[in-house]
Amino acid sequence: MASNGTTDHTPSAFRYNNNNTAVKMDTTTTTNGHASTPGPDPSTVKKTTAAAANPAQSTFAVKAGLAQMLKGGVIMDVVNAEQARIAEEAGACAVMALERVPADIRVEGGVARMSDPAMIQEIMRTVTIPVMAKARIGHFVECQILQAIGVDYIDESEVLTPADPTHHVDKSGFSTPFVCGCRNLGEALRRISEGAAMIRTKGEAGTGDVVEAVRHMQTVNAEIARASSASENELRQMARELECDFALLKETARQKRLPVVNFAAGGIATPADAALMMQMGCDGVFVGSGIFKSGDAAKRAKAIVQATTHYNDPKVLAEVSIGLGEAMVGINVEKMPETNKLAKRGW
Amino acid sequence: MTTITVGVLALQGAFVEHIQLLRRAAESIVQNGPRKALHEPPHFTFLEVRNTDELQACDALILPGGESTSISLIAERTALLDPLRDFVKVQRKPVWGTCAGLILLAESANKSKQSGQELIGGLDVRVQRNYFGRQVESFEADLELPFLESPFHSVFIRAPVVEKVLPPSNAVPAENSPDQVLAPPRQSTNAPVEILGRLPGRARAIRDKTTTAEDLGEDGDIVAVKQGNVFGTAFHPELTGDERIHAWWLTEVVRLKSERIG
């Protein structure tokens, strides 16, 4: 099973050179990393599905590009086609198709796995916005299945039960882009060096308590601020400390932000929560249990979409916060036993 | 020195990327010295547009890539759709739409979302959403554009294409069919639709999963069009780091503004 273990392989620079925010590019350069199509690492070839015939497909720029199109938007968890339609009508920029929302996974327990492909495909047929789906951490075959049915993004998610005790999936060999969770900068950069084209803070899914999302965003922001003011030597030290790739850390320091799109997730339940995360500097929000576990899902979904766009306009935020009915009941994370925290999954 | 305010619609999508590239394009205009169209480079300011007041401050506007359904729903709820239609079709200020922005600027689009979607209009064309398929069918390609000296490397993300150039919206009442959505009419324009970019050899490069290429023949899919004040591209120059299209468009904005004043 060595082929799965790629978390420690040498990360290569292409993964962020293609990003739009790499602004060093000469104006006369018309190729945008065309030549740097990620070829699968020879040691990982076995487990990746056949690469696209066209070398300009599935490049990192194309993968990260879709995430850039999602910015300023809300991605909603949906468990069936009817909910997916409500989400699309509310203005969601994408949906996450899964069988049980995190709040139910908590209550019901057991092993949480990839959803039935038929249910994901029905949602893909129902809506025109991108459809994401979750695979278990390290479960590269679930990822192969999700890629085969054509989902637009794969979430290697701590909300499902991890399938590999030591490794995350090597994401660079897939043509479908990946989003992964993080609690801090080191975790984010490790996922990016494995090929993730989008990051989300983990928060604490299924709680309706935004405190962990805030904590993780603050941690990432503080570490980026520290990296941005660090000398070259300090950055090397910091890369060792955070256990991340030095080149990626340096690029993060230069851009003063993560080199890929970063959404907030895990505990967002109200328009104010969404705007809070946006004001803290995330690029958009995931709302999981918060919408369809509330009293009036359609109204709340619309309100969270409006709040994510107008996050800096308290008057709009007040308007959309009025009369939303019951919010999801929620679980106070502080009173939760450490072993129940999903964010602890992944490394 | 004249000041020109260029807005980027910031309801959802890659608006920050456009503003970054506009800043660099403005610098390149100043550095490259006055062009034919620009005796004196104007001072540009760039603005994120989320409401009517911000829109009113703009001389020109970019509609960025994003999800076109999200953008039009948010615009509707922010009471921005009619002000946007006035901006594009009555005031005829320069507007550029990329990808989702192109869809919104089309007078007609295929109705893929079950309840349809609101369009702004301004380009007498019909677009086909998600023409190339889902995300795994997204790609990069080099494009020849008549206003650039060398090819432009462009990124297509779940991109639309211009399927058909329509007769001017004032000529005949548009036939409405159940499988398309139309933009509400305003003042029409006499400006013709110019095709500025085609994607060559797409059929060979990408497995065609739709059946809408019939009237395009071997010329390739239309991916860049202009009609008077309205410019649309199916791809994302804002994802490339190459500011040449932005620089060209800014000089167009200056030219159109001086014509309006003149």
XYZ file of C-alpha atoms in Angstrom:
609
model
C 0.000 0.000 0.000
C 2.990 2.242 -0.289
C 1.449 3.846 -3.316
C -1.010 5.613 -1.114
C 1.620 7.187 1.055
C 2.523 10.347 -0.698
C 2.120 12.927 1.985
C 5.869 13.134 2.360
C 6.875 13.129 -1.287
C 8.622 16.230 -2.478
C 6.009 18.804 -3.343
C 6.647 20.527 -6.612
C 6.326 24.178 -7.385
C 3.782 23.904 -10.178
C 0.981 23.628 -7.729
C 0.857 27.298 -7.103
C 2.714 28.714 -10.103
C -0.443 28.339 -12.115
C -2.537 30.184 -9.619
C -3.904 33.490 -10.761
C -2.379 35.275 -7.831
C 1.110 34.383 -8.989
C 1.649 37.825 -10.429
C 5.293 37.601 -11.345
C 4.425 36.542 -14.844
C 5.885 38.635 -17.610
C 3.294 40.399 -19.734
C 4.696 38.809 -22.861
C 4.270 35.347 -21.447
C 1.199 33.879 -22.967
C 1.462 30.443 -21.534
C 0.093 30.053 -18.099
C 1.908 26.999 -16.968
C 0.590 25.093 -19.931
C 3.726 23.013 -19.883
C 3.492 22.266 -16.230
C 0.594 19.877 -16.435
C 0.895 17.729 -13.380
C 2.123 14.365 -14.467
C 1.463 11.711 -11.925
C 4.392 10.813 -9.756
C 5.659 7.438 -11.020
C 5.118 5.905 -7.613
C 1.473 6.890 -7.625
C 0.544 6.019 -11.174
C -1.081 2.784 -10.228
C -3.846 4.281 -8.238
C -4.791 7.163 -10.438
C -7.282 6.762 -13.194
C -6.312 7.373 -16.786
C -5.166 10.912 -17.404
C -7.146 13.050 -19.796
C -6.037 12.797 -23.400
C -5.675 16.530 -23.781
C -2.625 17.740 -21.865
C -4.247 21.102 -21.202
C -7.115 19.499 -19.318
C -7.012 18.896 -15.581
C -4.117 21.268 -15.017
C -3.806 22.859 -11.626
C -4.942 26.187 -13.103
C -8.159 24.552 -14.284
C -8.702 22.805 -10.945
C -8.005 25.874 -8.827
C -9.915 27.984 -11.366
C -13.259 26.407 -10.530
C -12.679 27.201 -6.853
C -12.018 30.807 -7.861
C -15.393 30.865 -9.622
C -17.041 29.765 -6.352
C -15.594 32.685 -4.376
C -17.996 34.951 -2.547
C -20.517 32.130 -2.639
C -22.198 29.580 -0.404
C -21.816 25.820 -0.848
C -24.669 23.917 0.765
C -24.927 20.333 2.021
C -27.890 18.555 0.422
C -29.096 14.983 0.848
C -31.499 14.715 -2.104
C -32.542 16.356 -5.368
C -35.313 18.354 -3.734
C -32.893 19.998 -1.308
C -30.438 20.579 -4.160
C -33.114 22.505 -6.042
C -33.903 24.610 -2.968
C -30.184 25.358 -2.635
C -29.869 26.351 -6.297
C -32.947 28.586 -6.099
C -31.491 30.207 -2.996
C -28.384 31.156 -4.965
C -25.892 28.538 -3.767
C -22.779 28.523 -5.967
C -22.415 24.742 -5.542
C -23.909 21.887 -3.560
C -22.280 19.118 -1.545
C -24.149 15.872 -2.122
C -24.145 13.510 0.851
C -26.462 10.938 2.413
C -26.483 12.344 5.913
C -25.633 15.857 7.007
C -22.960 16.030 9.728
C -25.543 16.653 12.483
C -27.200 13.315 11.663
C -23.872 11.523 11.393
C -23.186 12.685 14.966
C -26.537 11.444 16.266
C -26.613 8.161 14.390
C -22.950 7.293 14.760
C -21.478 4.299 12.968
C -19.112 4.447 10.036
C -19.850 7.317 7.648
C -18.864 6.525 4.045
C -19.113 7.917 0.543
C -22.743 8.363 -0.563
C -24.562 6.141 -3.053
C -23.422 7.263 -6.534
C -27.034 7.052 -7.780
C -28.090 9.705 -5.283
C -25.157 11.951 -6.273
C -25.941 11.470 -9.961
C -29.586 12.371 -9.433
C -28.476 15.638 -7.837
C -26.059 16.234 -10.747
C -28.966 15.834 -13.176
C -31.198 18.128 -11.145
C -29.072 21.261 -10.805
C -26.814 23.246 -13.144
C -24.415 24.463 -10.441
C -21.298 22.404 -9.599
C -21.841 19.302 -7.475
C -19.281 18.232 -4.888
C -19.202 14.959 -2.977
C -17.290 13.626 0.016
C -14.822 10.769 0.207
C -13.244 9.369 3.370
C -9.762 10.593 4.283
C -7.239 8.364 2.517
C -9.884 6.380 0.633
C -8.556 6.845 -2.881
C -10.954 4.294 -4.381
C -13.957 6.307 -3.212
C -12.247 9.247 -4.959
C -11.827 7.201 -8.141
C -15.543 6.367 -8.047
C -16.529 9.998 -7.535
C -14.275 11.015 -10.412
C -15.774 8.299 -12.615
C -19.318 9.571 -12.104
C -18.122 13.081 -12.929
C -18.565 15.117 -9.748
C -17.071 18.610 -10.082
C -15.130 18.605 -6.800
C -14.186 15.925 -4.274
C -14.099 16.781 -0.575
C -11.672 14.510 1.264
C -13.549 15.040 4.460
C -13.081 14.512 8.171
C -16.886 14.409 8.452
C -16.729 10.849 7.130
C -14.876 8.142 9.018
C -11.187 8.130 7.977
C -10.153 5.108 5.934
C -6.384 5.427 6.254
C -4.706 5.797 9.639
C -1.647 7.622 8.304
C -2.116 9.120 4.869
C -4.343 11.433 2.925
C -5.096 10.736 -0.741
C -2.490 11.814 -3.303
C -4.747 14.253 -5.064
C -2.458 15.497 -7.806
C -2.983 12.457 -10.023
C -6.747 12.918 -10.239
C -8.345 15.033 -12.931
C -11.182 16.014 -10.575
C -10.117 18.798 -8.200
C -10.124 18.341 -4.422
C -11.053 20.468 -1.439
C -9.659 19.537 1.991
C -10.122 20.744 5.540
C -7.512 22.379 7.772
C -7.170 23.689 11.305
C -3.939 25.573 10.751
C -1.517 26.703 8.075
C 0.687 23.612 8.192
C -2.279 21.327 7.605
C -3.511 23.541 4.740
C -0.116 23.548 3.001
C 0.310 19.776 3.439
C -3.025 19.276 1.669
C -2.051 21.709 -1.098
C 1.230 19.902 -1.629
C -0.752 16.663 -2.005
C -2.713 18.374 -4.775
C -5.716 20.010 -3.098
C -6.901 22.917 -5.258
C -9.108 24.427 -2.563
C -9.006 24.554 1.230
C -11.688 24.980 3.857
C -11.216 25.491 7.539
C -12.633 22.493 9.364
C -14.590 24.154 12.112
C -16.676 21.581 13.945
C -19.209 20.141 11.522
C -22.750 19.356 12.606
C -22.712 21.531 15.717
C -24.109 24.869 14.584
C -21.424 26.366 16.832
C -19.181 28.709 14.875
C -16.433 28.914 17.513
C -14.167 26.269 15.953
C -14.451 27.791 12.461
C -13.388 31.105 13.988
C -10.526 29.443 15.851
C -9.209 27.725 12.726
C -9.481 30.849 10.579
C -7.707 32.900 13.248
C -4.940 30.332 13.488
C -4.399 30.297 9.723
C -4.458 34.109 9.559
C -2.008 34.479 12.440
C 0.412 31.969 10.944
C 0.251 33.681 7.541
C 0.922 37.039 9.204
C 3.908 35.524 10.991
C 5.236 33.998 7.770
C 4.806 37.280 5.905
C 7.096 39.135 8.274
C 9.651 36.329 8.610
C 13.129 36.329 7.108
C 14.228 33.550 4.758
C 15.885 31.707 7.642
C 12.898 32.113 9.884
C 10.693 30.772 7.096
C 12.859 27.658 6.829
C 12.544 27.178 10.562
C 8.811 27.763 10.346
C 8.418 25.228 7.517
C 10.073 22.606 9.737
C 7.877 23.582 12.653
C 4.640 23.504 10.628
C 5.827 20.362 8.793
C 5.061 21.881 5.422
C 6.837 22.544 2.153
C 9.191 25.517 2.267
C 8.410 26.767 -1.269
C 4.681 26.731 -0.583
C 5.178 28.545 2.707
C 7.305 31.160 0.978
C 4.656 31.674 -1.694
C 2.000 32.003 1.019
C 4.143 34.610 2.769
C 4.579 36.538 -0.477
C 0.874 36.547 -1.312
C -0.077 37.108 2.342
C -2.825 34.521 1.878
C -3.219 30.822 1.126
C -2.159 30.161 -2.461
C -5.551 28.570 -3.198
C -9.131 29.583 -2.451
C -10.051 29.164 1.224
C -13.652 28.736 2.405
C -14.911 28.599 5.983
C -16.815 25.542 7.171
C -18.057 23.707 10.230
C -20.676 25.340 12.437
C -22.017 28.174 10.290
C -25.754 28.400 11.002
C -26.858 32.022 10.532
C -26.342 34.909 8.065
C -24.324 36.643 10.765
C -22.053 33.586 11.107
C -21.408 33.641 7.344
C -20.620 37.368 7.368
C -18.363 36.912 10.400
C -16.258 34.367 8.524
C -16.177 36.578 5.414
C -15.011 39.561 7.451
C -12.266 37.376 8.876
C -10.992 36.969 5.337
C -12.295 33.681 3.994
C -13.291 33.486 0.318
C -16.740 31.935 0.806
C -18.603 29.559 3.117
C -19.789 25.981 3.359
C -23.057 25.520 5.223
C -23.762 21.953 6.189
C -26.420 21.063 8.721
C -27.232 24.745 9.328
C -29.741 25.078 6.506
C -31.760 21.910 6.230
C -31.802 21.344 10.001
C -33.494 24.710 10.521
C -37.166 25.741 10.528
C -37.418 27.459 7.134
C -34.613 26.079 4.979
C -35.348 28.041 1.784
C -35.530 31.374 3.583
C -32.427 30.733 5.662
C -30.498 29.570 2.605
C -31.337 32.788 0.712
C -30.447 34.898 3.737
C -27.040 33.244 4.108
C -26.347 33.804 0.391
C -27.225 37.502 0.683
C -25.151 37.826 3.858
C -22.115 36.283 2.183
C -22.261 38.856 -0.649
C -23.094 41.859 1.557
C -20.907 40.743 4.472
C -19.660 44.264 5.071
C -23.068 45.944 5.035
C -24.713 45.646 8.491
C -27.980 47.126 7.195
C -28.390 44.326 4.673
C -27.280 41.803 7.299
C -30.002 43.089 9.656
C -32.644 42.840 6.937
C -31.812 39.285 5.990
C -31.555 38.152 9.613
C -35.196 39.056 10.341
C -37.776 36.311 10.783
C -35.740 33.301 9.759
C -37.577 30.991 12.142
C -35.850 28.383 14.188
C -32.113 27.871 13.725
C -30.668 24.409 14.105
C -30.552 23.490 17.763
C -26.830 23.040 17.864
C -24.302 21.488 20.186
C -22.022 23.576 22.331
C -18.521 22.574 21.261
C -16.975 23.516 24.597
C -19.092 20.914 26.375
C -18.294 18.274 23.805
C -15.890 15.456 24.719
C -12.646 15.775 22.748
C -13.170 12.334 21.242
C -16.382 13.527 19.554
C -14.628 16.262 17.610
C -14.510 15.554 13.883
C -11.861 18.217 13.274
C -9.324 15.959 15.018
C -9.503 13.587 12.090
C -6.783 14.166 9.505
C -3.307 15.475 10.214
C -6.337 64.274 -16.469
C -9.655 62.482 -16.726
C -10.638 59.972 -14.104
C -12.339 56.791 -15.169
C -14.057 54.566 -12.631
C -14.274 50.929 -13.592
C -16.471 48.684 -11.481
C -16.413 44.925 -11.096
C -19.735 43.351 -10.092
C -18.892 41.756 -6.736
C -21.998 39.708 -5.941
C -20.289 36.336 -6.330
C -17.349 34.924 -8.272
C -13.799 35.898 -9.212
C -14.136 39.671 -8.885
C -10.940 40.238 -6.900
C -8.947 38.592 -9.693
C -10.358 41.104 -12.195
C -9.486 44.072 -9.994
C -5.909 42.820 -9.558
C -5.479 42.415 -13.299
C -7.133 45.777 -14.042
C -4.582 47.459 -11.755
C -1.739 45.838 -13.658
C -3.336 46.693 -16.997
C -3.631 50.340 -15.948
C 0.070 50.325 -15.000
C 0.999 48.802 -18.333
C -0.949 51.498 -20.175
C 0.967 54.191 -18.332
C 4.304 52.424 -18.822
C 3.800 51.710 -22.502
C 3.158 55.377 -23.103
C 0.265 56.913 -24.959
C -1.253 54.663 -27.554
C -3.065 55.864 -30.616
C -6.321 55.968 -28.742
C -4.850 57.532 -25.656
C -3.055 60.819 -25.987
C -2.974 61.151 -22.273
C -3.470 58.075 -20.113
C -6.351 58.761 -17.749
C -6.414 58.035 -14.061
C -8.272 54.785 -13.369
C -10.029 53.852 -10.164
C -11.381 50.364 -9.610
C -14.402 49.566 -7.501
C -16.232 46.462 -6.233
C -19.918 46.928 -7.066
C -22.547 45.450 -4.748
C -25.383 47.987 -4.900
C -26.996 50.649 -7.067
C -25.019 53.560 -5.603
C -21.732 51.862 -6.423
C -22.983 51.004 -9.908
C -23.954 54.599 -10.546
C -20.407 55.716 -9.771
C -18.998 53.610 -12.615
C -18.039 54.598 -16.159
C -17.607 50.962 -17.133
C -18.292 47.555 -15.607
C -16.962 44.002 -15.632
C -19.261 41.076 -14.900
C -16.876 38.409 -13.588
C -16.864 34.653 -13.811
C -18.769 32.829 -11.119
C -22.022 30.924 -11.071
C -24.418 32.772 -13.359
C -27.479 31.509 -11.473
C -26.067 32.733 -8.146
C -25.111 36.110 -9.585
C -28.502 36.716 -11.195
C -30.445 35.592 -8.110
C -28.356 37.810 -5.823
C -28.680 40.733 -8.282
C -32.448 40.265 -8.328
C -32.687 40.285 -4.526
C -30.334 43.266 -4.298
C -32.628 45.140 -6.775
C -29.709 45.457 -9.186
C -31.125 43.765 -12.288
C -32.946 46.774 -13.727
C -30.156 49.248 -12.914
C -27.760 46.832 -14.637
C -30.023 46.624 -17.707
C -30.132 50.420 -17.843
C -26.344 50.598 -17.494
C -25.797 48.168 -20.364
C -28.710 48.791 -22.709
C -29.895 52.371 -22.114
C -26.843 54.282 -20.911
C -24.743 52.021 -23.154
C -21.672 52.249 -20.948
C -18.804 49.849 -21.690
C -19.392 46.427 -20.164
C -17.353 43.231 -20.316
C -18.601 39.839 -19.173
C -16.376 36.795 -18.655
C -17.924 33.317 -18.599
C -20.896 33.729 -16.229
C -20.773 37.427 -17.153
C -21.116 36.535 -20.841
C -24.195 34.427 -20.026
C -25.783 37.349 -18.170
C -25.042 39.737 -21.043
C -26.625 37.476 -23.664
C -30.140 38.272 -24.863
C -30.873 34.564 -24.846
C -29.533 31.472 -23.084
C -30.547 27.861 -22.964
C -32.788 27.196 -20.007
C -30.821 24.629 -18.100
C -31.917 25.500 -14.587
C -35.426 24.227 -14.061
C -37.055 27.558 -13.254
C -34.908 29.494 -15.730
C -32.787 32.487 -14.809
C -32.843 36.247 -15.208
C -30.575 37.739 -17.857
C -29.351 41.315 -18.237
C -28.846 41.192 -21.995
C -27.005 43.571 -24.277
C -25.458 41.104 -26.725
C -27.757 39.845 -29.471
C -26.556 36.288 -29.137
C -27.741 33.011 -27.701
C -25.350 31.250 -25.338
C -25.243 27.652 -24.288
C -24.332 27.184 -20.613
C -21.796 24.532 -19.552
C -21.311 23.778 -23.230
C -18.208 21.648 -22.815
C -19.584 19.636 -19.920
C -18.690 19.322 -16.274
C -15.494 20.323 -14.461
C -13.382 17.415 -15.767
C -14.045 18.821 -19.259
C -12.588 22.222 -18.329
C -9.363 23.071 -20.167
C -6.737 25.604 -21.218
C -6.139 26.680 -24.816
C -4.311 29.302 -26.872
C -6.548 31.754 -28.712
C -5.914 34.172 -31.574
C -7.583 37.503 -30.918
C -7.573 40.246 -33.588
C -6.582 43.010 -31.148
C -3.567 41.153 -29.711
C -0.284 40.534 -31.478
C 0.305 37.043 -30.150
C -2.015 34.260 -28.987
C -3.647 34.519 -25.591
C -3.468 31.561 -23.263
C -6.938 31.163 -21.867
C -8.680 29.071 -19.244
C -12.163 27.635 -19.808
C -13.984 26.534 -16.646
C -17.340 24.815 -17.217
C -17.526 27.390 -19.967
C -20.414 28.549 -22.169
C -20.159 29.302 -25.887
C -21.981 31.699 -28.154
C -24.167 29.306 -30.038
C -25.801 31.742 -32.402
C -25.783 35.402 -33.383
C -29.381 36.666 -33.222
C -31.056 39.344 -35.321
C -30.974 42.738 -33.559
C -33.398 42.681 -30.656
C -35.479 45.492 -32.174
C -35.958 43.802 -35.554
C -38.315 40.981 -34.733
C -39.997 39.990 -31.526
C -37.935 37.131 -30.193
C -39.574 33.774 -30.435
C -39.771 32.339 -26.992
C -39.379 28.645 -26.691
C -39.698 26.616 -23.503
C -36.046 25.617 -23.511
C -34.544 29.105 -23.435
C -34.598 32.231 -21.324
C -34.599 35.770 -22.726
C -33.498 39.138 -21.385
C -36.197 41.784 -21.216
C -35.888 44.324 -24.049
C -34.714 47.913 -23.569
C -33.402 50.278 -26.210
C -31.855 48.325 -29.029
C -28.609 49.136 -30.769
C -27.644 49.266 -34.422
C -24.154 48.037 -33.656
C -23.456 44.681 -35.272
C -22.282 41.639 -33.353
C -18.579 41.164 -34.101
C -17.072 37.727 -33.578
C -13.625 38.296 -32.064
C -12.560 34.833 -31.065
C -13.174 31.243 -31.991
C -11.876 28.104 -30.395
C -10.290 26.084 -33.165
C -10.342 22.348 -33.359
C -12.385 21.900 -30.248
C -14.191 18.893 -31.651
C -10.914 17.083 -32.089
C -9.574 18.033 -28.710
C -12.599 17.388 -26.592
C -15.219 14.749 -26.924
C -18.352 16.529 -27.984
C -21.178 15.665 -25.662
C -23.728 18.137 -26.925
C -25.338 18.553 -30.291
C -25.298 22.295 -30.696
C -22.276 22.777 -32.947
C -24.183 22.181 -36.173
C -24.262 25.728 -37.509
C -20.663 26.405 -36.542
C -19.187 24.129 -39.152
C -15.414 23.840 -39.073
C -14.823 27.408 -37.918
C -14.820 26.545 -34.268
C -16.973 27.674 -31.363
C -17.460 31.386 -30.786
C -15.789 32.360 -27.527
C -15.375 36.150 -27.817
C -17.899 38.678 -29.166
C -18.416 42.421 -29.141
C -21.454 44.506 -29.960
C -21.038 48.253 -29.547
C -20.362 48.871 -25.860
C -20.672 45.232 -24.833
C -17.802 42.724 -24.882
C -18.045 39.093 -23.843
C -15.596 36.220 -23.451
C -16.408 32.615 -22.618
C -13.002 32.180 -20.975
C -11.250 33.712 -17.976
C -8.465 36.205 -18.728
C -8.571 37.005 -14.987
C -7.150 33.557 -14.196
C -4.056 33.886 -16.359
C -1.902 36.706 -15.038
C -1.780 38.087 -18.594
C -3.279 41.576 -18.532
C -3.267 42.288 -22.277
C -7.015 41.857 -22.783
C -7.700 44.031 -19.757
C -5.344 46.698 -21.156
C -7.023 46.552 -24.563
C -10.460 46.790 -22.980
C -9.438 49.777 -20.822
C -8.326 51.647 -23.953
C -11.715 50.763 -25.486
C -13.399 52.167 -22.368
C -11.451 55.406 -22.756
C -12.292 55.586 -26.455
C -16.007 54.926 -25.896
C -16.121 57.483 -23.110
C -14.462 60.181 -25.222
C -16.883 59.389 -28.064
C -19.847 59.768 -25.741
C -18.560 63.117 -24.504
C -17.465 64.187 -27.955
